[in-house]
PDB file of C-alpha atoms and ligand atoms in Angstrom:
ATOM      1  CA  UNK A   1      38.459-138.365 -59.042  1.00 94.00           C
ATOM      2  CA  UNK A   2      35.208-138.991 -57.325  1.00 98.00           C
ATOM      3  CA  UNK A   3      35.692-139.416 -53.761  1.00 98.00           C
ATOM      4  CA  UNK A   4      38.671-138.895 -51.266  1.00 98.00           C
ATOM      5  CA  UNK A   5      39.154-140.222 -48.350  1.00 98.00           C
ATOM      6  CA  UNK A   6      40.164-138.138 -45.329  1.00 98.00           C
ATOM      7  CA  UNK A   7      41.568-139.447 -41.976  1.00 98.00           C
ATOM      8  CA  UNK A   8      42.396-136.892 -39.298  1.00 98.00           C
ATOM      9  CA  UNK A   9      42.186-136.206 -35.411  1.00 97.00           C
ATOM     10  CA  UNK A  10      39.259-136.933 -33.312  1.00 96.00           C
ATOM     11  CA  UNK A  11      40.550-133.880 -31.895  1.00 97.00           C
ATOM     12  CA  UNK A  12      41.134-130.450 -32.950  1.00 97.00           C
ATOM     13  CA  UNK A  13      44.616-129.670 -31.912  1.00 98.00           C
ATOM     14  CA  UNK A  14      45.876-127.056 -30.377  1.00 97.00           C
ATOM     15  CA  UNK A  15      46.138-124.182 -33.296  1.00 96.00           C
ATOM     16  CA  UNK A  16      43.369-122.876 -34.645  1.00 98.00           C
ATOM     17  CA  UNK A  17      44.840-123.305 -37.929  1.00 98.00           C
ATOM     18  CA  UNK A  18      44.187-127.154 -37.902  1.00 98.00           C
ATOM     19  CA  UNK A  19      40.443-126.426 -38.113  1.00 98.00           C
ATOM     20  CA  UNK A  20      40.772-123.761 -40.935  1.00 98.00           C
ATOM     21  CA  UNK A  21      42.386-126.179 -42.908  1.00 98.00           C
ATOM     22  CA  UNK A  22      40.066-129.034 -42.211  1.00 98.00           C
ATOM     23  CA  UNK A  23      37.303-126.316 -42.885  1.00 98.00           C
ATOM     24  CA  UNK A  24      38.952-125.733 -46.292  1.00 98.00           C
ATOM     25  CA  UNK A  25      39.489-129.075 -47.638  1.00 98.00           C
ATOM     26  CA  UNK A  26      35.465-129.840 -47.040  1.00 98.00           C
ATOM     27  CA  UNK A  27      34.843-126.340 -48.522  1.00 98.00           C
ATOM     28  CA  UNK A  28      36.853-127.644 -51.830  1.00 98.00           C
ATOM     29  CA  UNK A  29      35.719-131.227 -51.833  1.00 98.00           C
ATOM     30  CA  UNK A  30      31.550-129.758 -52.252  1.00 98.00           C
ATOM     31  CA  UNK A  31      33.049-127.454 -54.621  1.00 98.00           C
ATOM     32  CA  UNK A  32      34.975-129.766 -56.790  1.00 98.00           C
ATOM     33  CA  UNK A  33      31.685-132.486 -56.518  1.00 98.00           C
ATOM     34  CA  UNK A  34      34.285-134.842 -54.463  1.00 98.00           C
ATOM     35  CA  UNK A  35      32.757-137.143 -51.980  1.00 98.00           C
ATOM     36  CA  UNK A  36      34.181-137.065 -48.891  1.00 98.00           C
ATOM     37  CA  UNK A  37      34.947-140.908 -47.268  1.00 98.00           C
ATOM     38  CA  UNK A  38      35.975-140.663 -43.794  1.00 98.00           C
ATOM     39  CA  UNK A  39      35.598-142.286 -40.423  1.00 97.00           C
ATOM     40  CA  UNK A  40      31.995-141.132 -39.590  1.00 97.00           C
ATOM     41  CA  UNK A  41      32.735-138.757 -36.113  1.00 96.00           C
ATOM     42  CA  UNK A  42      31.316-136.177 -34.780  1.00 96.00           C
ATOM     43  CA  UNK A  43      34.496-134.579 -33.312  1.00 96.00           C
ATOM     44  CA  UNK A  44      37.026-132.907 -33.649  1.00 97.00           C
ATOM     45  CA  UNK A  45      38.884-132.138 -37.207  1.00 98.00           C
ATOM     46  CA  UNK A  46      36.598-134.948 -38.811  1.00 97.00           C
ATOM     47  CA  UNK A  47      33.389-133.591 -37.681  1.00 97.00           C
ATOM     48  CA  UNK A  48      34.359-129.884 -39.053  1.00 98.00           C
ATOM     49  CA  UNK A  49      35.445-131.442 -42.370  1.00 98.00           C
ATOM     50  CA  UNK A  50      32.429-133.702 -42.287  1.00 98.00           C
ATOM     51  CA  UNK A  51      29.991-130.735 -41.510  1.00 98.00           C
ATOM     52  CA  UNK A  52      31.976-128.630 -44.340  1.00 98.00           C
ATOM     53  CA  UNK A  53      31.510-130.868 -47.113  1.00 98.00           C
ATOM     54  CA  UNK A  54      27.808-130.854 -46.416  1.00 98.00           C
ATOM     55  CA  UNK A  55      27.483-127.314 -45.768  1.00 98.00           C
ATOM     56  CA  UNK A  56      28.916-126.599 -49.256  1.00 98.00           C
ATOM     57  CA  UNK A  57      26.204-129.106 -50.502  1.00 98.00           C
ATOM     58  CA  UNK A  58      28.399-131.945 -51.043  1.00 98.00           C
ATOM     59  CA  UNK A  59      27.948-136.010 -50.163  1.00 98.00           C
ATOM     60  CA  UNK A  60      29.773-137.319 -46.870  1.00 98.00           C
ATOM     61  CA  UNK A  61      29.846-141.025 -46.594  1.00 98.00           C
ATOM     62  CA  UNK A  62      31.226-141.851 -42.991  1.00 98.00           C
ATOM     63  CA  UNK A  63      32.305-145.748 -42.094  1.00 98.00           C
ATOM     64  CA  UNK A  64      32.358-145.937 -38.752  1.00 97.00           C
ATOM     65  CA  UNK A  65      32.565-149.287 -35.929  1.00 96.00           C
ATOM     66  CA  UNK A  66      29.228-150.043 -34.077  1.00 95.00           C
ATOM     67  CA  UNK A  67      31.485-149.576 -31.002  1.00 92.00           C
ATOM     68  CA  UNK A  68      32.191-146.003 -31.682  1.00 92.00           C
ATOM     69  CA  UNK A  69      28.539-145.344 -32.735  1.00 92.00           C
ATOM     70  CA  UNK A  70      27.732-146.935 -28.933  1.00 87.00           C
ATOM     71  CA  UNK A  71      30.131-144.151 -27.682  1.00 86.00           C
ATOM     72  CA  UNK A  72      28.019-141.988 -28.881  1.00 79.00           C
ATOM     73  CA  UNK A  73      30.819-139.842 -31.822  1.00 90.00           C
ATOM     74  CA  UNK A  74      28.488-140.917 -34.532  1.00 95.00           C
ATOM     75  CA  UNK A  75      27.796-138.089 -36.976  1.00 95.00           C
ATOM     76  CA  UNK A  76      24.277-138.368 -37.860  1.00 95.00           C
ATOM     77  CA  UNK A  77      23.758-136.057 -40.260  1.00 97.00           C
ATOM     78  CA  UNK A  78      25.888-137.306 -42.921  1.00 98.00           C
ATOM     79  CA  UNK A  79      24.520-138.543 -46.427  1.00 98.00           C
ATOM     80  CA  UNK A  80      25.004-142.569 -45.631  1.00 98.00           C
ATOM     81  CA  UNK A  81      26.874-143.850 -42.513  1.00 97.00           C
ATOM     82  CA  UNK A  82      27.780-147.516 -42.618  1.00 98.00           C
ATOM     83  CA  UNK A  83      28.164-149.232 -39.452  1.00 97.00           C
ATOM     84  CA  UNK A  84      30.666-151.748 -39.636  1.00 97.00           C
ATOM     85  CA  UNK A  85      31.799-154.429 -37.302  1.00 96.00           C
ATOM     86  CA  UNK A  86      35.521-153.584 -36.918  1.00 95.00           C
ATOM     87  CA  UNK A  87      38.185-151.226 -37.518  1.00 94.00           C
ATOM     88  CA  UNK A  88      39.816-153.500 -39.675  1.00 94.00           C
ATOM     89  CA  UNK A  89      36.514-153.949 -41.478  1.00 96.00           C
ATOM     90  CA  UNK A  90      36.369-150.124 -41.392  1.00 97.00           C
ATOM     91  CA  UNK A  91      39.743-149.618 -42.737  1.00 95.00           C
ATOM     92  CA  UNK A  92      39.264-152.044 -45.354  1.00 95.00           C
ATOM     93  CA  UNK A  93      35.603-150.390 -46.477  1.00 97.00           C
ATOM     94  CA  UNK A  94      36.942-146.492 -46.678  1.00 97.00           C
ATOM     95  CA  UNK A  95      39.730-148.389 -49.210  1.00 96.00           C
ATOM     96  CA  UNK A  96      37.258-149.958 -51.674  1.00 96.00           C
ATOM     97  CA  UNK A  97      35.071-146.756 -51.462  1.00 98.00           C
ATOM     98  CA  UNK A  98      37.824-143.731 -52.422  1.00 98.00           C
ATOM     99  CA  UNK A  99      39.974-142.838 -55.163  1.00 97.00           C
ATOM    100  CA  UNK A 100      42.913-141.398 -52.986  1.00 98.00           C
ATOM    101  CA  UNK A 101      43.871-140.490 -49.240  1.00 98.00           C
ATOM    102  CA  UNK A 102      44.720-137.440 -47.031  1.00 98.00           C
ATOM    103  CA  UNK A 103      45.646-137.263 -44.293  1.00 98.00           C
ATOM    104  CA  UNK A 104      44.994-133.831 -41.668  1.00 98.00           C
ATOM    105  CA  UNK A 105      46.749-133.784 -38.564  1.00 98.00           C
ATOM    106  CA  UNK A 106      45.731-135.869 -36.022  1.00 98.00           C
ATOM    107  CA  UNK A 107      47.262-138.710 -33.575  1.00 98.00           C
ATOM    108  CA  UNK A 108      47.538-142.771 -33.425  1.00 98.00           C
ATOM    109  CA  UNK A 109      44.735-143.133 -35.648  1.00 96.00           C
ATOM    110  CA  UNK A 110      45.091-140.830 -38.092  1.00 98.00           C
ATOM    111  CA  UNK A 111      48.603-142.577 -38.896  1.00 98.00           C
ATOM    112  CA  UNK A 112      46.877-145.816 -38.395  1.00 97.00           C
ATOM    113  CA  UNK A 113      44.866-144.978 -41.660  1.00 96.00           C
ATOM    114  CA  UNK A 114      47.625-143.582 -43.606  1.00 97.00           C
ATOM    115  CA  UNK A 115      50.194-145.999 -42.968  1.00 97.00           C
ATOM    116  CA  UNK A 116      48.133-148.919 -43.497  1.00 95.00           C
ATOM    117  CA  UNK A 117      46.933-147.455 -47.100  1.00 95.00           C
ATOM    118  CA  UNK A 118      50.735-146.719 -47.844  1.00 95.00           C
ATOM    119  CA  UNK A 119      51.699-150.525 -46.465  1.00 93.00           C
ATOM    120  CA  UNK A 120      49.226-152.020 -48.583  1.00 91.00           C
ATOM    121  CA  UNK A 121      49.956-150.384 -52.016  1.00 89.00           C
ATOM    122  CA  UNK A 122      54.346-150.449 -51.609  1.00 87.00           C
ATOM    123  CA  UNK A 123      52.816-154.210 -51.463  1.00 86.00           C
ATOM    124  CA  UNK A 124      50.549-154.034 -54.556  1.00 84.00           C
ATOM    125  CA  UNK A 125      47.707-153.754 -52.659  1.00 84.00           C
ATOM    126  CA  UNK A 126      46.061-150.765 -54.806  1.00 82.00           C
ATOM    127  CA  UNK A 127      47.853-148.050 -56.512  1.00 88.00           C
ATOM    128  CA  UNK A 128      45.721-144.936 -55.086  1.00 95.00           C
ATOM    129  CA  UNK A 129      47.359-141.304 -54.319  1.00 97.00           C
ATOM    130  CA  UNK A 130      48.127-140.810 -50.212  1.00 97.00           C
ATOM    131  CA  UNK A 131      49.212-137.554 -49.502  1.00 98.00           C
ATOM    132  CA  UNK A 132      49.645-135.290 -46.155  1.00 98.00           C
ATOM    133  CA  UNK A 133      48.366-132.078 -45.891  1.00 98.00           C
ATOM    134  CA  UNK A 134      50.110-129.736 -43.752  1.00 98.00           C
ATOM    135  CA  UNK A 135      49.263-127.163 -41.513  1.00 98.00           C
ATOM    136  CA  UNK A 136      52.018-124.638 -40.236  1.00 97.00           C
ATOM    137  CA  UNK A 137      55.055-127.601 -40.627  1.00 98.00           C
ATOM    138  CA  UNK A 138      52.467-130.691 -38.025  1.00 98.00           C
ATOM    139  CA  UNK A 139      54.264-133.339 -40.854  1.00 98.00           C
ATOM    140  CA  UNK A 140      57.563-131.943 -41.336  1.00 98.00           C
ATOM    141  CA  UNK A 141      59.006-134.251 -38.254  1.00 98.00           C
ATOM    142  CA  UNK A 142      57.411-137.649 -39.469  1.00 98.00           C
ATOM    143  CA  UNK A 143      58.767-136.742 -43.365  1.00 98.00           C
ATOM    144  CA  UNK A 144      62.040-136.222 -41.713  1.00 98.00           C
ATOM    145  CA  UNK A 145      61.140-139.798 -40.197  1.00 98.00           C
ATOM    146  CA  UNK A 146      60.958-141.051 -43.622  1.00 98.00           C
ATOM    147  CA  UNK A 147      63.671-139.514 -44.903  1.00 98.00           C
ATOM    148  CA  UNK A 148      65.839-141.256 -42.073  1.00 98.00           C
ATOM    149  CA  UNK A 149      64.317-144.794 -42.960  1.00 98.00           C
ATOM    150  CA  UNK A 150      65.142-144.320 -46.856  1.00 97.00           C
ATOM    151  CA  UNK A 151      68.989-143.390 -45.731  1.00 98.00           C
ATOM    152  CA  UNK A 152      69.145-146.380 -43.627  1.00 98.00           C
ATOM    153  CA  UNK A 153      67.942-148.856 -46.458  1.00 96.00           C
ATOM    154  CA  UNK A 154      64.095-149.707 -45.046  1.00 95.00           C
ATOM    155  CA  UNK A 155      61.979-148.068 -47.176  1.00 95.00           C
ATOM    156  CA  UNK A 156      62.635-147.302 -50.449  1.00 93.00           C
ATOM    157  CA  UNK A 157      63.374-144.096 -52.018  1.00 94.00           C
ATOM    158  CA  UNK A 158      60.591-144.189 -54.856  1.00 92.00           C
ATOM    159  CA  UNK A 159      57.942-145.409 -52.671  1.00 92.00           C
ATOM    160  CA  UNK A 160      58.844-142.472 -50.345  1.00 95.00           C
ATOM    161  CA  UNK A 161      58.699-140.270 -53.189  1.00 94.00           C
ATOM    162  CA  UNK A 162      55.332-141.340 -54.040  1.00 94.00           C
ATOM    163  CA  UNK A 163      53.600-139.534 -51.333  1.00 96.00           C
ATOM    164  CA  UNK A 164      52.702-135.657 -51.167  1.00 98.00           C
ATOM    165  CA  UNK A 165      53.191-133.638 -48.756  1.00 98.00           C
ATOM    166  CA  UNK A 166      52.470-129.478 -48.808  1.00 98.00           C
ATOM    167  CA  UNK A 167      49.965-127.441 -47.628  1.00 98.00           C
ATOM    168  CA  UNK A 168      48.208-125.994 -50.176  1.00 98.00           C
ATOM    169  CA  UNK A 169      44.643-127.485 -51.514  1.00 98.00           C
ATOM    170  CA  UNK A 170      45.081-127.069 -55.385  1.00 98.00           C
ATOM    171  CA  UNK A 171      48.262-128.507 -55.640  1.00 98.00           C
ATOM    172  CA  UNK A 172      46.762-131.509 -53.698  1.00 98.00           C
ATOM    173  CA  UNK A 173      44.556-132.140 -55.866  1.00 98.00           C
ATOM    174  CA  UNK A 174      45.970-131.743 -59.204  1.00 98.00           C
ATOM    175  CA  UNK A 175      48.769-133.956 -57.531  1.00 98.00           C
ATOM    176  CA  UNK A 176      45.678-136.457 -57.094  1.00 98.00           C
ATOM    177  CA  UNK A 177      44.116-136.059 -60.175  1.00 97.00           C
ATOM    178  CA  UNK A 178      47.523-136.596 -62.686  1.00 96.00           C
ATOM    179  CA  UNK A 179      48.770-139.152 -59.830  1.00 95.00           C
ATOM    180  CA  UNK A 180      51.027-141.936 -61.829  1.00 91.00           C
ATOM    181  CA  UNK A 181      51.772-144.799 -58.970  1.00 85.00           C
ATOM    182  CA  UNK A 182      55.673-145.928 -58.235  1.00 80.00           C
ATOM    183  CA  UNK A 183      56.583-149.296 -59.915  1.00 77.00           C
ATOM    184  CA  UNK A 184      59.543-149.916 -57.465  1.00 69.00           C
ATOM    185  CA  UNK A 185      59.992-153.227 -55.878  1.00 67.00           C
ATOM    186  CA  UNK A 186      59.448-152.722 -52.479  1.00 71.00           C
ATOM    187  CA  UNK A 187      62.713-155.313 -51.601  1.00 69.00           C
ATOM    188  CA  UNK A 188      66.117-153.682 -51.029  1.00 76.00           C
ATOM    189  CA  UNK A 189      68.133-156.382 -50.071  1.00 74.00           C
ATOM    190  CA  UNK A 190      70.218-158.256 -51.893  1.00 72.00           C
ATOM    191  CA  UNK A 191      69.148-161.614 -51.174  1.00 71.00           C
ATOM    192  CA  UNK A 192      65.253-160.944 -51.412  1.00 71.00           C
ATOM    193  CA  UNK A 193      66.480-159.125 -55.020  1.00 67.00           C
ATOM    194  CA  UNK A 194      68.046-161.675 -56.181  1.00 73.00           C
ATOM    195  CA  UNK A 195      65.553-164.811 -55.115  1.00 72.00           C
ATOM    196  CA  UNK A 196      62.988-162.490 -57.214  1.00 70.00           C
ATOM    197  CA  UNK A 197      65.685-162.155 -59.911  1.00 66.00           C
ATOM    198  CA  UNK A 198      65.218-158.440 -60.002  1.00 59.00           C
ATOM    199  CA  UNK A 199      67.930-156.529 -62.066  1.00 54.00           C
ATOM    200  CA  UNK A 200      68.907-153.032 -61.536  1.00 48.00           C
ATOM    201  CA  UNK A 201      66.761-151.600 -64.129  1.00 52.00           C
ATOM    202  CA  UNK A 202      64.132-152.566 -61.553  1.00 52.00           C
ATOM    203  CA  UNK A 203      65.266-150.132 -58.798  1.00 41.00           C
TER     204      UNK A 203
HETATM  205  P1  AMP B   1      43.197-139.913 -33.980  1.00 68.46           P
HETATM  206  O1  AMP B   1      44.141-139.380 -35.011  1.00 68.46           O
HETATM  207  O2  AMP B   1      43.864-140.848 -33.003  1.00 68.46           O
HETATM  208  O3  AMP B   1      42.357-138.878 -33.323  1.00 68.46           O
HETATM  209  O4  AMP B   1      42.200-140.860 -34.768  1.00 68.46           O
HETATM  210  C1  AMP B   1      41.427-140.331 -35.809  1.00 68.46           C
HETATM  211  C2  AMP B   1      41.228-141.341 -36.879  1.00 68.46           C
HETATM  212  O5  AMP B   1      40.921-142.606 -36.280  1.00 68.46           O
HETATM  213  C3  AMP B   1      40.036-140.959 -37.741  1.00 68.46           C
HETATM  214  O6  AMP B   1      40.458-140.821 -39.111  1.00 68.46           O
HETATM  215  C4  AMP B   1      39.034-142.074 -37.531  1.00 68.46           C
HETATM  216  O7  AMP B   1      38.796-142.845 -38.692  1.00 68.46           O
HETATM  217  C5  AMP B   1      39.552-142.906 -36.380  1.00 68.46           C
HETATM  218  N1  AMP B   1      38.908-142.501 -35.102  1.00 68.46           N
HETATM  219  C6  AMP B   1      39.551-142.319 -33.933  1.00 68.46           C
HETATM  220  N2  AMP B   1      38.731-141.892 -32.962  1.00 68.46           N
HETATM  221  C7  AMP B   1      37.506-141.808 -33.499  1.00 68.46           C
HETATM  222  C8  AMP B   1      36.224-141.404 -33.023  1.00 68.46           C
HETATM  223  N3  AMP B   1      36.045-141.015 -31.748  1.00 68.46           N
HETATM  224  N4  AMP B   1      35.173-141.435 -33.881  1.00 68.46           N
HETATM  225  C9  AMP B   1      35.353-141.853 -35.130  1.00 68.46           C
HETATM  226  N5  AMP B   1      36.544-142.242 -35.652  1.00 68.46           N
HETATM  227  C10 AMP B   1      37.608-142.203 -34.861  1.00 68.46           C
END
């Protein structure tokens, strides 16, 4: 695993436990020679990560909009910034450019990023690792979320499955590094099941 992508809060949160973690993960990514991707800020929990990775002697590639470079959150001492035109451009530029995803706690856009990386592969789109690391239980309600769309027959139980969630670094990413993807169909109805002629050996 070369590079990993992190998205997290353009804030720090509340605890100071958010930025200890964020502080580790950079800390581990120089260590481990892993390239951090992520969206190119200056603040908050991606600017400590950002500035960890580098402190530890380790490559930071941030992708960032020109219109959040004009608002000034740029992080300009990272070891490339690309300026991109869009967030969608953005999005679709820190997918090409990592071998798996993590997401720190942070707010709209943090889940932006996740979700869309976890939309796109229970599509096919890429078969990279996406995993949530936690910090004193911030994930437990939104995997509780999950847990309450997989019992109501929206999302299906193997592509819930194949995301991590914990809080501790190593496991992470050995989890990353021996990650097998989910072959389940992403279709739980019958009707869709049965126009794809899908048998149950395929669930
Ligand atoms: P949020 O969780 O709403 O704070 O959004 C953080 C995520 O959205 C990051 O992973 C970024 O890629 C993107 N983002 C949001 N705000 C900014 C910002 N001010 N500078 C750079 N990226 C941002």
């Amino acid at each position: 695993m070369k590079s990993v992508c992190v998205y997290c809060g353009s804030n720090s949160g509340s605890d100071p436990a958010f930025a200890a973690q964020a502080r580790a993960l950079g800390q581990r990514l120089a260590a481990d020679g892993i390239t951090l991707v992520y969206g190119g800020g200056n603040v908050g929990l991606m600017g400590i990560v950002a500035d960890d990775v580098l402190a530890g002697g380790g490559e930071v590639i941030g992708v960032i909009p020109q219109q959040l470079v004009d608002w000034e959150v740029a992080h300009r001492g990272v070891t490339r910034l690309e300026v991109v035109d869009s967030m969608h451009t953005r999005k679709a530029r820190m997918f090409e450019l990592a071998d798996g995803f993590v997401a720190l706690p942070g707010g709209f856009g943090t889940l932006d990023e996740m979700f869309e990386m976890l939309t796109w592969r229970q599509l096919g789109l890429g078969k990279k690792p996406c995993a949530f690391l936690d910090v004193d239980g911030f994930w437990q309600p939104l995997m509780a979320m999950l847990d309450s769309m997989v019992r109501e027959r929206f999302l299906h139980a193997e592509q819930r499955q194949d995301l991590w969630h914990g809080d501790d670094i190593d496991t992470l990413l050995q989890w990353m590094r021996s990650y097998v993807p989910a072959q389940a169909d992403k279709w739980l109805d019958e009707k869709r099941r049965s126009q794809l002629k899908l048998t149950p050996e395929d669930v």
